[in-house]
Each structure stands twice: as structure tokens, then as C-alpha cells.
Short mmCIF file of N, CA, C and O in Angstrom, two decimals:
data_model
loop_
_atom_site.label_atom_id
_atom_site.label_comp_id
_atom_site.label_asym_id
_atom_site.label_seq_id
_atom_site.Cartn_x
_atom_site.Cartn_y
_atom_site.Cartn_z
N MET A 1 0.80 -1.20 -0.02
CA MET A 1 0.01 -0.10 -0.04
C MET A 1 0.87 1.22 0.09
O MET A 1 1.88 1.31 0.74
N SER A 2 0.47 2.24 -0.77
CA SER A 2 1.38 3.51 -1.05
C SER A 2 1.19 4.24 0.25
O SER A 2 -0.08 4.44 0.80
N GLU A 3 2.07 5.01 0.66
CA GLU A 3 2.01 6.03 1.83
C GLU A 3 1.22 7.19 1.42
O GLU A 3 1.19 7.54 0.24
N GLY A 4 0.43 7.73 2.30
CA GLY A 4 -0.29 9.01 1.87
C GLY A 4 -1.74 8.67 1.32
O GLY A 4 -2.56 9.37 1.32
N ILE A 5 -2.02 7.44 1.05
CA ILE A 5 -3.23 7.02 0.43
C ILE A 5 -4.01 6.20 1.68
O ILE A 5 -3.52 5.23 1.91
N PRO A 6 -5.14 6.84 2.10
CA PRO A 6 -5.79 6.21 3.14
C PRO A 6 -6.46 4.90 2.65
O PRO A 6 -6.83 4.81 1.75
N HIS A 7 -6.44 3.73 3.31
CA HIS A 7 -6.98 2.32 2.99
C HIS A 7 -8.15 2.18 4.26
O HIS A 7 -7.47 2.01 5.34
N ARG A 8 -9.15 1.99 4.04
CA ARG A 8 -10.26 1.73 4.75
C ARG A 8 -10.24 0.20 5.11
O ARG A 8 -10.43 -0.59 4.13
N THR A 9 -9.75 -0.25 6.28
CA THR A 9 -9.77 -1.65 6.53
C THR A 9 -11.25 -2.31 6.98
O THR A 9 -11.47 -3.49 6.81
N GLU A 10 -11.99 -1.38 7.53
CA GLU A 10 -13.18 -1.84 8.05
C GLU A 10 -14.30 -1.05 7.35
O GLU A 10 -14.17 0.08 7.25
N HIS A 11 -15.32 -1.94 6.95
CA HIS A 11 -16.50 -1.15 6.32
C HIS A 11 -17.72 -1.21 7.50
O HIS A 11 -17.83 -2.14 8.13
N PRO A 12 -18.49 -0.08 7.57
CA PRO A 12 -19.49 -0.07 8.58
C PRO A 12 -20.40 -1.20 8.29
O PRO A 12 -20.68 -1.60 7.13
N HIS A 13 -21.23 -1.62 9.30
CA HIS A 13 -22.30 -2.60 9.07
C HIS A 13 -23.48 -1.74 8.43
O HIS A 13 -24.20 -0.91 9.24
N VAL A 14 -23.80 -2.00 7.23
CA VAL A 14 -24.93 -1.28 6.47
C VAL A 14 -26.12 -2.28 6.48
O VAL A 14 -26.02 -3.48 6.14
N VAL A 15 -27.20 -1.71 6.85
CA VAL A 15 -28.49 -2.47 6.84
C VAL A 15 -29.46 -1.72 6.15
O VAL A 15 -29.56 -0.48 6.32
N VAL A 16 -30.22 -2.45 5.30
CA VAL A 16 -31.37 -2.12 4.56
C VAL A 16 -32.46 -2.69 5.30
O VAL A 16 -32.70 -3.85 5.45
N HIS A 17 -33.36 -1.83 6.10
CA HIS A 17 -34.32 -2.40 7.06
C HIS A 17 -35.59 -2.81 6.09
O HIS A 17 -35.79 -2.40 5.10
N PRO A 18 -36.48 -3.54 6.90
CA PRO A 18 -37.71 -4.05 6.51
C PRO A 18 -38.68 -2.94 5.87
O PRO A 18 -38.51 -1.85 6.36
N PRO A 19 -39.28 -3.11 4.83
CA PRO A 19 -40.21 -2.07 4.29
C PRO A 19 -41.27 -1.64 5.19
O PRO A 19 -41.79 -2.34 6.05
N ALA A 20 -41.42 -0.22 5.19
CA ALA A 20 -42.48 0.28 5.91
C ALA A 20 -43.80 0.27 5.10
O ALA A 20 -43.71 -0.33 4.02
N LEU A 21 -44.82 0.77 5.68
CA LEU A 21 -46.11 0.59 4.95
C LEU A 21 -46.17 1.04 3.59
O LEU A 21 -46.96 0.65 2.69
N ASP A 22 -45.39 2.22 3.26
CA ASP A 22 -45.45 2.84 1.96
C ASP A 22 -44.39 2.22 1.17
O ASP A 22 -44.28 2.61 -0.24
N GLY A 23 -43.65 1.10 1.51
CA GLY A 23 -42.61 0.24 0.75
C GLY A 23 -41.14 0.93 0.92
O GLY A 23 -40.38 0.33 0.37
N SER A 24 -41.10 2.17 1.49
CA SER A 24 -39.83 2.67 1.58
C SER A 24 -39.04 1.83 2.67
O SER A 24 -39.46 1.17 3.57
N ARG A 25 -37.73 1.85 2.58
CA ARG A 25 -36.62 1.00 3.40
C ARG A 25 -35.70 2.03 4.05
O ARG A 25 -35.07 2.79 3.29
N ARG A 26 -35.64 2.04 5.38
CA ARG A 26 -34.48 2.86 6.10
C ARG A 26 -33.16 2.16 5.77
O ARG A 26 -32.92 0.93 5.78
N VAL A 27 -32.10 2.98 5.62
CA VAL A 27 -30.77 2.51 5.30
C VAL A 27 -29.77 3.09 6.55
O VAL A 27 -30.05 4.31 6.80
N THR A 28 -29.35 2.18 7.22
CA THR A 28 -28.48 2.53 8.35
C THR A 28 -26.92 2.01 8.10
O THR A 28 -26.62 1.00 7.40
N ALA A 29 -25.99 2.66 8.81
CA ALA A 29 -24.64 2.27 8.87
C ALA A 29 -24.10 2.32 10.22
O ALA A 29 -24.20 3.53 10.89
N ASP A 30 -23.73 1.29 10.74
CA ASP A 30 -23.31 1.32 12.25
C ASP A 30 -24.42 1.84 13.08
O ASP A 30 -24.16 2.60 14.08
N GLY A 31 -25.74 1.50 12.86
CA GLY A 31 -26.86 2.31 13.61
C GLY A 31 -27.32 3.53 13.23
O GLY A 31 -28.17 4.13 13.86
N GLU A 32 -26.45 4.35 12.48
CA GLU A 32 -26.95 5.66 12.07
C GLU A 32 -27.70 5.82 10.83
O GLU A 32 -27.30 5.08 9.83
N THR A 33 -28.85 6.46 10.91
CA THR A 33 -29.69 6.44 9.76
C THR A 33 -28.96 7.30 8.54
O THR A 33 -28.67 8.46 8.99
N LEU A 34 -28.73 6.72 7.50
CA LEU A 34 -28.32 7.45 6.40
C LEU A 34 -29.36 8.03 5.43
O LEU A 34 -29.01 9.04 4.70
N GLY A 35 -30.50 7.42 5.35
CA GLY A 35 -31.68 7.91 4.44
C GLY A 35 -32.59 6.73 4.30
O GLY A 35 -32.65 5.72 4.96
N THR A 36 -33.71 7.17 3.52
CA THR A 36 -34.83 6.30 3.13
C THR A 36 -34.70 6.09 1.78
O THR A 36 -34.70 7.10 0.97
N ALA A 37 -34.90 4.75 1.28
CA ALA A 37 -34.87 4.32 0.01
C ALA A 37 -36.24 3.86 -0.50
O ALA A 37 -37.06 3.17 0.17
N GLY A 38 -36.44 4.20 -1.84
CA GLY A 38 -37.77 3.64 -2.31
C GLY A 38 -37.54 2.60 -3.50
O GLY A 38 -38.36 1.94 -4.10
N HIS A 39 -36.07 2.18 -3.80
CA HIS A 39 -35.65 1.28 -4.62
C HIS A 39 -34.23 1.01 -4.61
O HIS A 39 -33.40 1.66 -3.78
N GLU A 40 -33.79 0.01 -5.04
CA GLU A 40 -32.35 -0.52 -4.86
C GLU A 40 -31.44 0.49 -5.37
O GLU A 40 -30.34 0.71 -4.86
N ASP A 41 -31.79 1.27 -6.49
CA ASP A 41 -30.93 2.42 -7.06
C ASP A 41 -30.69 3.53 -5.89
O ASP A 41 -29.73 4.14 -5.61
N ASP A 42 -31.77 3.67 -5.04
CA ASP A 42 -31.60 4.73 -3.95
C ASP A 42 -30.68 4.33 -2.95
O ASP A 42 -30.01 5.13 -2.46
N VAL A 43 -30.70 3.01 -2.66
CA VAL A 43 -29.59 2.48 -1.58
C VAL A 43 -28.33 2.73 -2.06
O VAL A 43 -27.55 3.30 -1.23
N ALA A 44 -27.98 2.48 -3.30
CA ALA A 44 -26.53 2.89 -3.88
C ALA A 44 -26.26 4.34 -3.76
O ALA A 44 -25.21 4.63 -3.41
N GLU A 45 -27.10 5.16 -3.87
CA GLU A 45 -27.06 6.55 -3.97
C GLU A 45 -26.78 7.05 -2.53
O GLU A 45 -26.08 7.94 -2.29
N ILE A 46 -27.57 6.43 -1.66
CA ILE A 46 -27.36 6.88 -0.30
C ILE A 46 -26.22 6.54 0.26
O ILE A 46 -25.31 7.37 0.92
N LEU A 47 -25.59 5.39 -0.06
CA LEU A 47 -24.40 5.04 0.30
C LEU A 47 -23.26 5.84 -0.44
O LEU A 47 -22.27 6.17 0.25
N ARG A 48 -23.36 6.10 -1.62
CA ARG A 48 -22.40 6.93 -2.25
C ARG A 48 -22.32 8.24 -1.70
O ARG A 48 -21.31 8.86 -1.33
N LEU A 49 -23.46 8.95 -1.16
CA LEU A 49 -23.40 10.23 -0.46
C LEU A 49 -22.79 10.12 0.86
O LEU A 49 -22.41 11.11 1.23
N ALA A 50 -22.66 8.97 1.44
CA ALA A 50 -22.07 8.78 2.64
C ALA A 50 -20.58 8.21 2.56
O ALA A 50 -20.07 7.83 3.41
N ASP A 51 -20.13 8.27 1.43
CA ASP A 51 -18.77 7.90 0.95
C ASP A 51 -18.56 6.52 1.22
O ASP A 51 -17.37 6.10 1.62
N LEU A 52 -19.58 5.67 0.95
CA LEU A 52 -19.53 4.29 1.16
C LEU A 52 -19.81 3.64 -0.27
O LEU A 52 -20.85 3.34 -0.69
N TYR A 53 -18.74 3.49 -1.02
CA TYR A 53 -18.96 3.03 -2.27
C TYR A 53 -19.02 1.43 -2.49
O TYR A 53 -18.04 0.70 -2.29
N VAL A 54 -20.15 1.15 -2.78
CA VAL A 54 -20.49 -0.42 -2.97
C VAL A 54 -20.81 -0.34 -4.32
O VAL A 54 -21.89 0.06 -4.81
N THR A 55 -20.22 -1.43 -5.06
CA THR A 55 -20.42 -1.48 -6.50
C THR A 55 -21.63 -2.21 -6.83
O THR A 55 -22.39 -1.93 -7.89
N ASP A 56 -22.04 -3.28 -5.95
CA ASP A 56 -23.43 -3.84 -6.19
C ASP A 56 -24.20 -3.94 -4.98
O ASP A 56 -23.77 -5.14 -4.26
N VAL A 57 -25.07 -3.28 -4.63
CA VAL A 57 -25.59 -3.47 -3.36
C VAL A 57 -26.43 -4.68 -3.12
O VAL A 57 -26.79 -5.22 -2.06
N ALA A 58 -26.92 -5.19 -4.31
CA ALA A 58 -27.73 -6.37 -4.22
C ALA A 58 -26.96 -7.66 -3.78
O ALA A 58 -27.43 -8.55 -3.23
N ASP A 59 -25.71 -7.62 -4.20
CA ASP A 59 -24.84 -8.96 -4.06
C ASP A 59 -23.75 -8.70 -3.22
O ASP A 59 -22.97 -9.53 -2.93
N ASP A 60 -23.54 -7.58 -2.62
CA ASP A 60 -22.28 -7.37 -1.70
C ASP A 60 -22.70 -7.89 -0.30
O ASP A 60 -23.65 -7.51 0.29
N ASP A 61 -21.63 -8.67 0.31
CA ASP A 61 -21.79 -9.14 1.55
C ASP A 61 -21.75 -7.89 2.59
O ASP A 61 -22.14 -8.26 3.88
N LEU A 62 -21.48 -6.88 2.30
CA LEU A 62 -21.34 -5.72 3.22
C LEU A 62 -22.64 -5.14 3.49
O LEU A 62 -22.75 -4.28 4.44
N VAL A 63 -23.61 -5.49 2.71
CA VAL A 63 -25.12 -4.89 2.75
C VAL A 63 -25.85 -5.91 3.40
O VAL A 63 -26.18 -6.98 2.62
N GLU A 64 -26.37 -5.71 4.36
CA GLU A 64 -27.53 -6.67 5.06
C GLU A 64 -29.05 -6.30 4.66
O GLU A 64 -29.31 -5.09 5.04
N TRP A 65 -29.76 -7.20 3.94
CA TRP A 65 -31.13 -6.78 3.69
C TRP A 65 -31.87 -7.59 4.52
O TRP A 65 -31.95 -8.78 4.85
N GLN A 66 -32.70 -6.80 5.39
CA GLN A 66 -33.65 -7.48 6.38
C GLN A 66 -34.98 -7.27 5.95
O GLN A 66 -35.53 -6.24 5.23
N GLY A 67 -35.91 -8.15 6.03
CA GLY A 67 -37.20 -8.17 5.63
C GLY A 67 -37.43 -8.37 4.20
O GLY A 67 -38.44 -7.91 3.69
N GLY A 68 -36.63 -8.97 3.52
CA GLY A 68 -36.64 -9.08 2.14
C GLY A 68 -35.39 -8.60 1.43
O GLY A 68 -34.62 -7.76 1.96
N GLY A 69 -35.16 -9.02 0.15
CA GLY A 69 -33.89 -8.85 -0.45
C GLY A 69 -34.17 -7.27 -1.28
O GLY A 69 -35.15 -6.78 -1.22
N PRO A 70 -33.30 -7.24 -2.17
CA PRO A 70 -33.14 -5.97 -2.90
C PRO A 70 -34.43 -5.82 -4.06
O PRO A 70 -34.59 -4.75 -4.62
N ASP A 71 -35.08 -6.84 -4.21
CA ASP A 71 -36.28 -6.85 -4.96
C ASP A 71 -37.54 -6.69 -4.40
O ASP A 71 -38.64 -6.58 -4.97
N ASP A 72 -37.56 -6.55 -3.01
CA ASP A 72 -38.69 -6.53 -2.34
C ASP A 72 -39.02 -5.13 -1.64
O ASP A 72 -38.30 -4.65 -0.73
N TRP A 73 -39.80 -4.40 -2.39
CA TRP A 73 -40.31 -3.23 -2.17
C TRP A 73 -41.95 -3.02 -2.12
O TRP A 73 -42.45 -2.33 -2.83
N PRO A 74 -42.49 -3.92 -1.25
CA PRO A 74 -43.91 -3.98 -1.10
C PRO A 74 -44.47 -2.77 -0.52
O PRO A 74 -43.71 -1.99 0.24
N GLY A 75 -45.67 -2.42 -0.66
CA GLY A 75 -46.24 -1.28 0.03
C GLY A 75 -47.62 -0.96 -0.45
O GLY A 75 -48.14 -1.78 -1.19
N LEU A 76 -48.17 -0.09 -0.10
CA LEU A 76 -49.48 0.29 -0.56
C LEU A 76 -49.54 0.72 -1.96
O LEU A 76 -48.72 1.50 -2.31
N SER A 77 -50.36 0.11 -2.82
CA SER A 77 -50.31 0.57 -4.10
C SER A 77 -50.99 1.92 -4.57
O SER A 77 -50.85 2.58 -5.48
N ALA A 78 -51.87 2.32 -3.53
CA ALA A 78 -52.47 3.71 -3.59
C ALA A 78 -52.36 4.33 -2.29
O ALA A 78 -52.14 3.78 -1.34
N PRO A 79 -52.44 5.69 -2.35
CA PRO A 79 -52.46 6.53 -1.06
C PRO A 79 -53.47 5.98 -0.07
O PRO A 79 -54.42 5.69 -0.32
N TYR A 80 -52.87 5.87 1.25
CA TYR A 80 -53.80 5.29 2.29
C TYR A 80 -55.00 6.31 2.56
O TYR A 80 -54.85 7.57 2.77
N GLU A 81 -56.25 5.92 2.64
CA GLU A 81 -57.24 6.73 2.83
C GLU A 81 -57.97 6.12 4.18
O GLU A 81 -58.24 5.09 4.29
N ARG A 82 -58.31 6.93 5.20
CA ARG A 82 -58.79 6.50 6.39
C ARG A 82 -60.45 6.43 6.22
O ARG A 82 -61.01 7.03 5.36
N PRO A 83 -60.94 5.18 6.60
CA PRO A 83 -62.34 5.01 6.51
C PRO A 83 -63.06 6.22 7.01
O PRO A 83 -62.72 6.70 8.21
N GLY A 84 -64.21 6.47 6.32
CA GLY A 84 -65.01 7.69 6.99
C GLY A 84 -64.50 9.03 6.44
O GLY A 84 -65.23 9.96 6.90
N ASN A 85 -63.54 9.13 5.68
CA ASN A 85 -62.98 10.38 5.30
C ASN A 85 -63.46 10.78 3.94
O ASN A 85 -62.92 11.72 3.30
N GLY A 86 -64.54 10.10 3.33
CA GLY A 86 -64.89 10.31 1.96
C GLY A 86 -65.76 11.69 1.95
O GLY A 86 -66.01 12.30 2.94
N PRO A 87 -66.33 11.97 0.83
CA PRO A 87 -67.04 13.08 0.47
C PRO A 87 -68.48 12.94 1.13
O PRO A 87 -68.89 12.03 1.56
#
């Protein structure tokens, strides 16, 4: 390794949490919330903005997917309406 070039030996524990009711998923690193994602691409962007460059968030062992994998973004298909709030 060249001197002067920092080398990160440890990667923080990145977790993509289970989907919320709207299908979004919270993304954390070492317990700190980095952002909320609505798609796999959002996860990659959130990590990039946190200076955590992961080339493939779907297949990288550094990203833990909880409550479903990178293809699981369930949620309400339409905005939630409370019963009795109609016209």
C-alpha cells in the first residue's frame, strides 16, 4: 500500500431495514440512519453520498437486507385513505 493514501480496513455494518407501509426502507450504517430508499438504486445513492462506495448493493456481503432482498419493495399501491373520510 502506498503511503499517503488512506485505506479503509473496516466497512461499517450497512443495513437495509424491512419495508415500511409505503414500501420505503430505512438505510443505516453502524446504527446511524443514512436515508430512506424507495428502490435498490436509492440504496446505492445513499451509500455513495455517505462515501461508502458499494459497487453492487444487491450482491455485496457488506449490505445486510432485512425483511426481504433488493427486489422486495412492497407497500400500498395507492395512497392510504382512512375509513369515513370520504365526501
